[in-house]
mmCIF file of C-alpha atoms and ligand atoms in Angstrom:
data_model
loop_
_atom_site.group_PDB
_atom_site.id
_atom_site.type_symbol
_atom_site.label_atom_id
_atom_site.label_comp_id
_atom_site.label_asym_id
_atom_site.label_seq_id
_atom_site.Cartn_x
_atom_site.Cartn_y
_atom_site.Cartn_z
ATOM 1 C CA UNK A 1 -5.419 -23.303 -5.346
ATOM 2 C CA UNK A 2 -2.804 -25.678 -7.445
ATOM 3 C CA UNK A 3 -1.138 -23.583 -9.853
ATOM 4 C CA UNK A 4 -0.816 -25.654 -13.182
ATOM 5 C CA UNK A 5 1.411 -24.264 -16.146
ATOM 6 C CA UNK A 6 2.216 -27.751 -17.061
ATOM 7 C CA UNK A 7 3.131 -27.731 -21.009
ATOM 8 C CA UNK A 8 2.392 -23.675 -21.941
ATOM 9 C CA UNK A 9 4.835 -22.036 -23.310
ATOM 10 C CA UNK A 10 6.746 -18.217 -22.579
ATOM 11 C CA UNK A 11 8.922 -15.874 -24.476
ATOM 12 C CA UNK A 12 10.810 -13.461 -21.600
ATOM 13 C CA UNK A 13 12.455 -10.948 -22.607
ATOM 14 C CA UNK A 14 15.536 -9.081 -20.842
ATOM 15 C CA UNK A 15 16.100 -12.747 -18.937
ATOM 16 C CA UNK A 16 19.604 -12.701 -18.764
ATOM 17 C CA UNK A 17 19.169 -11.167 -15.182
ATOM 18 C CA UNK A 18 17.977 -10.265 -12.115
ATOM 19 C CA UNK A 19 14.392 -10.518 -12.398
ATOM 20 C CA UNK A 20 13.805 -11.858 -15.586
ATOM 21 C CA UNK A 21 16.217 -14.720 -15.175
ATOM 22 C CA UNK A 22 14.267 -15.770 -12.069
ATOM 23 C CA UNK A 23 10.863 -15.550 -13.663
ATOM 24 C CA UNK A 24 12.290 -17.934 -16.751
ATOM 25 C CA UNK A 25 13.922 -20.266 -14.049
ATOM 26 C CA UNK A 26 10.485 -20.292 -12.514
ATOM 27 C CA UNK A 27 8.072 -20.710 -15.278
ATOM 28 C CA UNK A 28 10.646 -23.664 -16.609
ATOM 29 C CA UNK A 29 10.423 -24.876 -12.927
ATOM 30 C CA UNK A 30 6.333 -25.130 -13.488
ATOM 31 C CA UNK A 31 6.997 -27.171 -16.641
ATOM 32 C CA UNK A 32 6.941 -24.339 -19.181
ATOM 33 C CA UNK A 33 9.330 -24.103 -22.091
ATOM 34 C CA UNK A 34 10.620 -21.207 -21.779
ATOM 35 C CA UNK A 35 11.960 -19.027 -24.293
ATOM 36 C CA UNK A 36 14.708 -16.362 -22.819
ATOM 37 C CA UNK A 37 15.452 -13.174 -24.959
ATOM 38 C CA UNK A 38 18.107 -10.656 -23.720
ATOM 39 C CA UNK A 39 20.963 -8.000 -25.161
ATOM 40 C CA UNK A 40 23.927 -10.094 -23.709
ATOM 41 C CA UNK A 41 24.984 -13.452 -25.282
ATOM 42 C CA UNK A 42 26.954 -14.208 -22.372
ATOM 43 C CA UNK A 43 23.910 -13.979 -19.048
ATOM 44 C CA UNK A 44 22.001 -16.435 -22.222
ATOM 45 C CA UNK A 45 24.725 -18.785 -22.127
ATOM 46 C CA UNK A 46 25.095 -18.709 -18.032
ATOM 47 C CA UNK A 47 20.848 -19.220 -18.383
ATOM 48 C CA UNK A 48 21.117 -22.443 -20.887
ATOM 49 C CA UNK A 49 23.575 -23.951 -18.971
ATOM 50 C CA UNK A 50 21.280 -23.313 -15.812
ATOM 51 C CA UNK A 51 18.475 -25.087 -17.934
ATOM 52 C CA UNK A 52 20.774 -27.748 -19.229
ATOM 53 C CA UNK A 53 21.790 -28.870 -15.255
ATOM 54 C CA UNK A 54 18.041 -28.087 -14.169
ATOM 55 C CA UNK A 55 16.607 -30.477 -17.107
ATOM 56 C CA UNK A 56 14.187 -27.356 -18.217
ATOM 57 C CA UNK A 57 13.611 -27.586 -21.623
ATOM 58 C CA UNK A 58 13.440 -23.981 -23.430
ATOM 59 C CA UNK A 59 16.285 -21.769 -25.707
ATOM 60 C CA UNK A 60 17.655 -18.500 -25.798
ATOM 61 C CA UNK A 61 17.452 -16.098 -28.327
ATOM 62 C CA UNK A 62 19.882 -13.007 -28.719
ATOM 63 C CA UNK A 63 17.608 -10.305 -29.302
ATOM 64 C CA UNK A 64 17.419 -6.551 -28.585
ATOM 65 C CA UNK A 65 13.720 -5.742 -27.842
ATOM 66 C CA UNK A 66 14.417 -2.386 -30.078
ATOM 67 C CA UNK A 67 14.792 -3.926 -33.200
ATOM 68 C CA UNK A 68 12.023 -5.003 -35.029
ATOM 69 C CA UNK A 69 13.118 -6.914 -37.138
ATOM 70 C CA UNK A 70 15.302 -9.141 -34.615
ATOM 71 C CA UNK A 71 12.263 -9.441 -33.348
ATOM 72 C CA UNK A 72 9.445 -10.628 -35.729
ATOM 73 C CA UNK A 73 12.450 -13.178 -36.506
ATOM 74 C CA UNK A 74 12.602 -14.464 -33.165
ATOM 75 C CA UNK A 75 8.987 -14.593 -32.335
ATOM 76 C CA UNK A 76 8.738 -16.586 -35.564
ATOM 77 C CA UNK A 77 11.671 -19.021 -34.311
ATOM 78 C CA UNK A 78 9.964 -19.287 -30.722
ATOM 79 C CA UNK A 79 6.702 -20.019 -32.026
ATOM 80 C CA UNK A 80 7.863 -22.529 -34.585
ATOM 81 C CA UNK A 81 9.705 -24.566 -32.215
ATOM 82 C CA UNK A 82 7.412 -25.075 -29.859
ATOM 83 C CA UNK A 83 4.099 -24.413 -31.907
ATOM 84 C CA UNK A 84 2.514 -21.884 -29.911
ATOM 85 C CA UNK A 85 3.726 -18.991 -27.692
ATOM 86 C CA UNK A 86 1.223 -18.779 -24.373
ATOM 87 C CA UNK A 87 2.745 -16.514 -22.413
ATOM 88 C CA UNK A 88 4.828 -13.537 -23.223
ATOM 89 C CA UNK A 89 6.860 -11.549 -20.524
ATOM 90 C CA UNK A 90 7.938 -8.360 -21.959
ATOM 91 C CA UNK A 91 10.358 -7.873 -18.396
ATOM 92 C CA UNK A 92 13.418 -6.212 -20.486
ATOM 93 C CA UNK A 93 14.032 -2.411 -19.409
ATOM 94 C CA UNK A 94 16.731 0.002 -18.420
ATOM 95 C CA UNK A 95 16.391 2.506 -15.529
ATOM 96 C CA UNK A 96 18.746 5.327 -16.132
ATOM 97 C CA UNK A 97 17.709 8.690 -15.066
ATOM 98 C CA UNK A 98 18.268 12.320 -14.322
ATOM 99 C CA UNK A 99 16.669 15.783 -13.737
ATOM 100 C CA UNK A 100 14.908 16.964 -16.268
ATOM 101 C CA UNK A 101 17.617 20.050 -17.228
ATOM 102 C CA UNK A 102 20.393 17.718 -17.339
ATOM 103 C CA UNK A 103 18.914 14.830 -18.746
ATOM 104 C CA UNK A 104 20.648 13.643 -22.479
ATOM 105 C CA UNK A 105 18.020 12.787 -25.338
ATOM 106 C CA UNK A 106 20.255 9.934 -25.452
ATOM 107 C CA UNK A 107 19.105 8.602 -22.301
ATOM 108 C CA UNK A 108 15.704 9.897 -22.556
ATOM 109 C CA UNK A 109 15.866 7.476 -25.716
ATOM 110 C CA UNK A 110 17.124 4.413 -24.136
ATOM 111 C CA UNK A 111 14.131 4.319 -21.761
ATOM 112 C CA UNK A 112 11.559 5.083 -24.406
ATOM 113 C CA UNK A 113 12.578 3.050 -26.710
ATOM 114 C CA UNK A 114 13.526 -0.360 -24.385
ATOM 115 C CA UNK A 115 10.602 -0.850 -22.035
ATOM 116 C CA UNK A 116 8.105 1.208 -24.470
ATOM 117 C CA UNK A 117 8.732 0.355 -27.986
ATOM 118 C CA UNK A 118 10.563 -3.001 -27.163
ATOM 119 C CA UNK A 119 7.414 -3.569 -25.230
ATOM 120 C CA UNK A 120 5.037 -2.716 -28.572
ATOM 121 C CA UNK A 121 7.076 -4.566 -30.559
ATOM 122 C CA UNK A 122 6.792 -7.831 -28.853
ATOM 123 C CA UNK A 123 3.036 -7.838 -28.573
ATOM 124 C CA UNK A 124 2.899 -6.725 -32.390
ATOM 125 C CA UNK A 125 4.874 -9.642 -32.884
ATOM 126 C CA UNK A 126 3.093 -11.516 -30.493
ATOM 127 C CA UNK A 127 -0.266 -11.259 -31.368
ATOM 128 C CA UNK A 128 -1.055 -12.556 -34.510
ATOM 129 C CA UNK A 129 0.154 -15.942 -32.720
ATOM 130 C CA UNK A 130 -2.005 -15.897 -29.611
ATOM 131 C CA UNK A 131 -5.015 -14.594 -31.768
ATOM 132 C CA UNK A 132 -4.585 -18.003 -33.957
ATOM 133 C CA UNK A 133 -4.714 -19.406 -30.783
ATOM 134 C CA UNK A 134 -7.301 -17.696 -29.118
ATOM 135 C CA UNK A 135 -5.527 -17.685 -25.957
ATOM 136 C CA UNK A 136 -2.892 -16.168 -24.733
ATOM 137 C CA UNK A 137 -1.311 -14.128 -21.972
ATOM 138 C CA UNK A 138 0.530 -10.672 -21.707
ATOM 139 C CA UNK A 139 2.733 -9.655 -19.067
ATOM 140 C CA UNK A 140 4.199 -6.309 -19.230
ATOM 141 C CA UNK A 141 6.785 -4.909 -16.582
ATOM 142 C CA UNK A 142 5.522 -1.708 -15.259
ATOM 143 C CA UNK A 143 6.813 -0.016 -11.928
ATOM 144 C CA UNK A 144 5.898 1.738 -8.755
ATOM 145 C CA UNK A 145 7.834 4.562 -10.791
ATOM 146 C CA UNK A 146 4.416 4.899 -13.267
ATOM 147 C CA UNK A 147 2.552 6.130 -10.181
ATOM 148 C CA UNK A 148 5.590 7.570 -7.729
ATOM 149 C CA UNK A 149 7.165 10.815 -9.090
ATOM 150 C CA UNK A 150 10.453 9.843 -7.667
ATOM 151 C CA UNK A 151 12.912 12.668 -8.160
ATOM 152 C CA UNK A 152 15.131 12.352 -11.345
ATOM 153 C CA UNK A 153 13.227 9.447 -13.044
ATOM 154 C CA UNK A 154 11.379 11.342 -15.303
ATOM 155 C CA UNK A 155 12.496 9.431 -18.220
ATOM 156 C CA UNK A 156 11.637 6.165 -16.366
ATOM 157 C CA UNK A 157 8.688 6.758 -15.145
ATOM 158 C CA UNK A 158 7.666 8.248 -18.122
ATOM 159 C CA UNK A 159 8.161 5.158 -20.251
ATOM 160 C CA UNK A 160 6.406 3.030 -17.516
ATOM 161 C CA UNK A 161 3.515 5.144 -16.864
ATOM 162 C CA UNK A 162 3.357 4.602 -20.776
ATOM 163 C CA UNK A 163 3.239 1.101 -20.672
ATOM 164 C CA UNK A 164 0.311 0.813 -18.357
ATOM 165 C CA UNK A 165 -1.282 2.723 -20.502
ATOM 166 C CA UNK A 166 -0.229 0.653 -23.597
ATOM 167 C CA UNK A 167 -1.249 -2.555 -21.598
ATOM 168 C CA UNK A 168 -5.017 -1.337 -21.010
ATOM 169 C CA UNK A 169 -5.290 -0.204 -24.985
ATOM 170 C CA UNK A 170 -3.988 -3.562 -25.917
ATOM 171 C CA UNK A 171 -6.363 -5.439 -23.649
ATOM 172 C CA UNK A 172 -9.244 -4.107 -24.925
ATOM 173 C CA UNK A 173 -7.693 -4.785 -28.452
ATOM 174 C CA UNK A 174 -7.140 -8.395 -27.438
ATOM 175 C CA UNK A 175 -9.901 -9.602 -24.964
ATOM 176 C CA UNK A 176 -12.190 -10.753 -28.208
ATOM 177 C CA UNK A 177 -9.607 -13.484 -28.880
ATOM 178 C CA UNK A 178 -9.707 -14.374 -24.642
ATOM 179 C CA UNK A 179 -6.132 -12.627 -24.778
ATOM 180 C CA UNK A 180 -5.665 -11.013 -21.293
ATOM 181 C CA UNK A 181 -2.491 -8.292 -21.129
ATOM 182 C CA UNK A 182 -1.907 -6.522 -17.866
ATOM 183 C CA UNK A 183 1.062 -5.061 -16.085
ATOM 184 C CA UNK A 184 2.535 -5.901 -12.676
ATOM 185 C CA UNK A 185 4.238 -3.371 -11.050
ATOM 186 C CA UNK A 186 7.401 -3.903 -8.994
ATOM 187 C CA UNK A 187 8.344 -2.000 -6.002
ATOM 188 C CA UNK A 188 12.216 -2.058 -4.507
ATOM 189 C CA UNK A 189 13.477 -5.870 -5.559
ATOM 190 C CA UNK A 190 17.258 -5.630 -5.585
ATOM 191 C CA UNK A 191 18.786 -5.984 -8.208
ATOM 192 C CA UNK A 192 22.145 -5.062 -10.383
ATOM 193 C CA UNK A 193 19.664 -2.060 -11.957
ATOM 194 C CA UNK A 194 19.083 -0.146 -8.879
ATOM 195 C CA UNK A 195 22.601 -1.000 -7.739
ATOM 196 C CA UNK A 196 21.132 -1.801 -4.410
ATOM 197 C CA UNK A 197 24.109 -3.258 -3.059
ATOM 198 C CA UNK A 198 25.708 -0.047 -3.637
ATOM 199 C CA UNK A 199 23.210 2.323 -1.427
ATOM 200 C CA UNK A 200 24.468 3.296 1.963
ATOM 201 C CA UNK A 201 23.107 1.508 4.767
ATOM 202 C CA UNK A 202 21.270 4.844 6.246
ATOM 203 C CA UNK A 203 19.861 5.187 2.834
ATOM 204 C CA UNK A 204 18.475 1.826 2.583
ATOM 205 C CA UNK A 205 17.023 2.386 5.973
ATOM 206 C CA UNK A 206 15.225 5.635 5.269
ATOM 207 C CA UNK A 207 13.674 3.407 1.815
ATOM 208 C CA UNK A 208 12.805 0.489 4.170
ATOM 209 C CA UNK A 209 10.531 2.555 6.548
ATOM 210 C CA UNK A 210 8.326 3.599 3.435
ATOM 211 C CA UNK A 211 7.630 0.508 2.444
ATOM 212 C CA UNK A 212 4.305 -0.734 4.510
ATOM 213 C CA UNK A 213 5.656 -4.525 5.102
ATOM 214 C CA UNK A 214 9.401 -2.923 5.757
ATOM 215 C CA UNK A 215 11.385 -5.350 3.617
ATOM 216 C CA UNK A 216 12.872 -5.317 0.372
ATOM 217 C CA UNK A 217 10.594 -8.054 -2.154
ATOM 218 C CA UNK A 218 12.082 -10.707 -3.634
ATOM 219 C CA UNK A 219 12.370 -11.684 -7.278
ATOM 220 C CA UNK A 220 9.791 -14.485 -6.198
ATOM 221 C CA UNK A 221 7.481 -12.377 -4.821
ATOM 222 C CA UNK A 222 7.113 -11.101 -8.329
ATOM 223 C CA UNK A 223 7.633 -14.953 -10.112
ATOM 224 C CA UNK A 224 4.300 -15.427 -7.479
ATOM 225 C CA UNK A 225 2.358 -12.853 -9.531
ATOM 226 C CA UNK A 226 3.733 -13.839 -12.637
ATOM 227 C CA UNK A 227 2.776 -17.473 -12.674
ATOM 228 C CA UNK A 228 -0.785 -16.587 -11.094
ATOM 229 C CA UNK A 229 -1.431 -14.267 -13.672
ATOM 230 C CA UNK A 230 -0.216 -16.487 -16.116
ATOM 231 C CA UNK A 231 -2.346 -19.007 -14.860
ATOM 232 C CA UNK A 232 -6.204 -20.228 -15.794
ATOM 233 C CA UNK A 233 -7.006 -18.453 -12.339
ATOM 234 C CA UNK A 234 -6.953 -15.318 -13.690
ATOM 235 C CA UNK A 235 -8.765 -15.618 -16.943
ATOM 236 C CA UNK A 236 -10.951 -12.628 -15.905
ATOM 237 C CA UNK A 237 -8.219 -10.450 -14.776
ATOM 238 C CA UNK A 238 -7.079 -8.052 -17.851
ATOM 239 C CA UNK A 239 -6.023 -4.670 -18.301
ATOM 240 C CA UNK A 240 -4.670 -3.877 -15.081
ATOM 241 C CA UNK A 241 -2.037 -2.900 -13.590
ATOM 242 C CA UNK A 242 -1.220 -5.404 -9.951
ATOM 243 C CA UNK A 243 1.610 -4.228 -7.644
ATOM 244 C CA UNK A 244 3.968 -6.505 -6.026
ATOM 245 C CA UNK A 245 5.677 -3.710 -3.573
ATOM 246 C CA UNK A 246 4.739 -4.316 -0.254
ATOM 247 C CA UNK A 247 2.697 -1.498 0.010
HETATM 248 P P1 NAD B 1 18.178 -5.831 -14.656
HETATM 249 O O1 NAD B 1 18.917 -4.656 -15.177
HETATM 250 O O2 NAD B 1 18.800 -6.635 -13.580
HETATM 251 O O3 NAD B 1 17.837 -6.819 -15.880
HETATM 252 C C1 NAD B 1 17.354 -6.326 -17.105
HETATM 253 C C2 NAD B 1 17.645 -7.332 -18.203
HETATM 254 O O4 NAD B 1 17.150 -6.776 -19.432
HETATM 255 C C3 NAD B 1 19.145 -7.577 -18.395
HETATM 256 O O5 NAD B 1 19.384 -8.959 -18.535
HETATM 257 C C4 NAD B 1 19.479 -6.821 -19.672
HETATM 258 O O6 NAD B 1 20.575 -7.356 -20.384
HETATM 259 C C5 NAD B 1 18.158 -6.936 -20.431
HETATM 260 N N1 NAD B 1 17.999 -5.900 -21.451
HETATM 261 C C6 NAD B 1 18.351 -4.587 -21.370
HETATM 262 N N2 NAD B 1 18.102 -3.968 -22.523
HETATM 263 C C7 NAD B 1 17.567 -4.889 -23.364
HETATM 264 C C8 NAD B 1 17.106 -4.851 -24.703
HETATM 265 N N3 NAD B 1 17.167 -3.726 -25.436
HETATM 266 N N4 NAD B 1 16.598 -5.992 -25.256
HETATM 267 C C9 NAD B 1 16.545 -7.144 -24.526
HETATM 268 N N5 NAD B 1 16.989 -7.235 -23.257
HETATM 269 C C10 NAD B 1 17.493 -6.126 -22.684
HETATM 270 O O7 NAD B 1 16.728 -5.291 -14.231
HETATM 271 P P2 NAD B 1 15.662 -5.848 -13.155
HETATM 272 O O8 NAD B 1 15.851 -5.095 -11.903
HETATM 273 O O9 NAD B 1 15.689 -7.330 -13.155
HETATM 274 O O10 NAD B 1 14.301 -5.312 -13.811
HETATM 275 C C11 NAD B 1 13.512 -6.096 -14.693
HETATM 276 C C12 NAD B 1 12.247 -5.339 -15.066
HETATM 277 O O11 NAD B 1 11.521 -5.011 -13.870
HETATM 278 C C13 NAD B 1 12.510 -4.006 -15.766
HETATM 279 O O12 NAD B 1 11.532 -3.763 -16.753
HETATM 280 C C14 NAD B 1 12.385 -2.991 -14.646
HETATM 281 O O13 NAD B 1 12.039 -1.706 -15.105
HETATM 282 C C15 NAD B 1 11.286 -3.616 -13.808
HETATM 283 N N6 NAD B 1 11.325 -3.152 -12.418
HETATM 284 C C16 NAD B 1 12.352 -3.474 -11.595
HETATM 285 C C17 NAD B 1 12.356 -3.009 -10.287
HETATM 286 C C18 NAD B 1 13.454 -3.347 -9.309
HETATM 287 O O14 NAD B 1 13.406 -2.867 -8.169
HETATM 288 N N7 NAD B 1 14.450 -4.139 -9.675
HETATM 289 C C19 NAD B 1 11.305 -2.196 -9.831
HETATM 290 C C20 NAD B 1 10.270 -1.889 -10.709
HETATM 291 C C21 NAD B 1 10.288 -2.379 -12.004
#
C-alpha cells in the first residue's frame, strides 16, 4: 500500500513541538504544504527554518487555538495561499492536572478551553472550506486519558473524552460533503508535556510493564496513523476514535 499525499494540503495546530512538529515535518516530508499553527513564535521560527533547510514548502502562523478570531483569520490566510485546506490536525493541547478538591478553575479552564474549544473552533473555521471542496480530512488529538481514569487528570481527560465525542457529532455533520473527522488516540509518547525525561527510572518501569508491546511509542508511530488516515485509504473510516498506544 503506497501512501500518496503528494500536493494536499494541512493546517497543524500546536506544531511548535513534540508531536505536532513531527507530524508537520512528516506530512511536508510526503509533499504536503503544510501549514504550522502554535502559541510560541519562537518553536515557529526553529520549524521554518527546519522547512527552509528541508526544502518543504508550507508557513507558520502565530495563533492561539482559543481565540476565535485569530483563528477564522488564519484559516482564511492558510486557505488563500494555498487554495484549499485538505487536511486539518487539530494536535494543540495542554495536560495539566490535579485532584479534583485541589484542582484551580484556572486550570480546569486551560484544558477545556485548548484541546476542546480550540478544537471546535478550528473545524468551525475549517469547514466551510472543505465543504466547498467536498473533501476533506479531520484529525483531532484525543488520548488514552478519554478512556483511562488516570488519577488526577480529571480535567484532561475530561476535555479529551469530550473531543471524541465532538469528533463523532461532527462526522456525522460532515460525511454528506465526503468529509471524514476522527480522533487518534495517543498512549505514553515522550514528550516535554508529560515531562518524561523527568520520571524516575522505577516509575517508568512500573508504566512500561502496562503497556502490552512494553515500549514507549514514538512520535512516528503516531505520524504512521496520521498520514494513513489522512490518506485516500481510509475514505471509509470516519467518526472514530484509533489508538496508537501499544496496547
Ligand atoms: P507538547 O506540549 O510537547 O506540544 C504541544 C504544542 O501545542 C506546543 O508546541 C504548544 O506551544 C502548543 N500549544 C499549547 N497551547 C496552544 C494554544 N492555545 N494554541 C496553539 N498551540 C498551543 O505536547 P505533545 O506531547 O506533543 O502532545 C500533542 C497532542 O497529543 C496533545 O493534544 C496531547 O494531549 C496529545 N497526547 C499526547 C500524549 C503524549 O504522551 N505525549 C498522549 C496522549 C495525547
Amino acid at each position: 500500500m503506497i501512501i500518496d499525499l503528494n500536493g494536499k494540503v494541512a493546517v497543524v495546530t500546536g506544531a511548535g513541538r513534540g508531536i505536532g512538529r513531527q507530524i508537520a515535518l512528516t506530512l511536508a516530508r510526503e509533499g504536503v504544504r503544510t501549514i504550522a499553527l502554535d502559541v510560541r513564535q519562537d518553536l515557529l521560527d526553529e520549524l521554518g527554518s527546519q522547512f527552509a533547510e528541508l526544502g518543504y514548502e508550507g508557513a507558520q502562523y502565530i495563533c492561539d487555538v482559543r481565540d476565535a478570531l485569530r483563528v477564522t483569520e488564519v484559516v482564511r490566510e492558510a486557505s488563500e495561499l494555498f487554495g484549499r485546506i485538505d487536511i486539518l490536525v487539530n494536535n494543540a493541547g495542554v495536560a495539566s492536572g490535579g485532584v479534583v478538591e485541589s484542582l484551580s478553575e484556572d486550570v480546569w479552564d486551560a484544558n477545556m478551553d485548548i484541546n476542546l474549544k480550540g478544537t471546535f473552533l478550528m473545524c468551525k473555521a475549517v469547514a466551510p472550506i472543505m465543504k466547498a471542496q467536498g473533501a476533506g480530512r479531520i484529525l483531532n488529538a484525543a488520548s488514552f486519558a478519554a478512556i483511562v481514569p488516570a488519577f488526577g487528570s480529571a480535567a484532561y481527560a475530561s476535555s479529551k473524552a469530550a473531543v471524541k465525542q465532538f469528533t463523532r457529532v461532527l462526522a456525522g455533520e460532515l460525511g454528506p460533503w465526503n468529509i471524514t473527522v476522527n480522533c487518534y488516540s495517543p498512549g505514553m509518547i515522550p514528550t516535554e508535556m508529560n515531562h518524561f525525561a523527568e520520571l524516575s527510572e522505577e516509575r517508568q518501569n512500573r508504566l512500561l510493564d502496562t503497556l502490552t508491546l512494553r515500549r514507549w511509542g514514538s512520535k512516528d508511530d503516531v505520524c504512521s496513523l496520521i498520514c494513513f488516515l489522512a490518506s485516500d485509504h481510509a475514505s471509509y473510516i470516519t467518526g472514530t476514535m484509533i489508538d496508537v498506544s501499544g496496547g
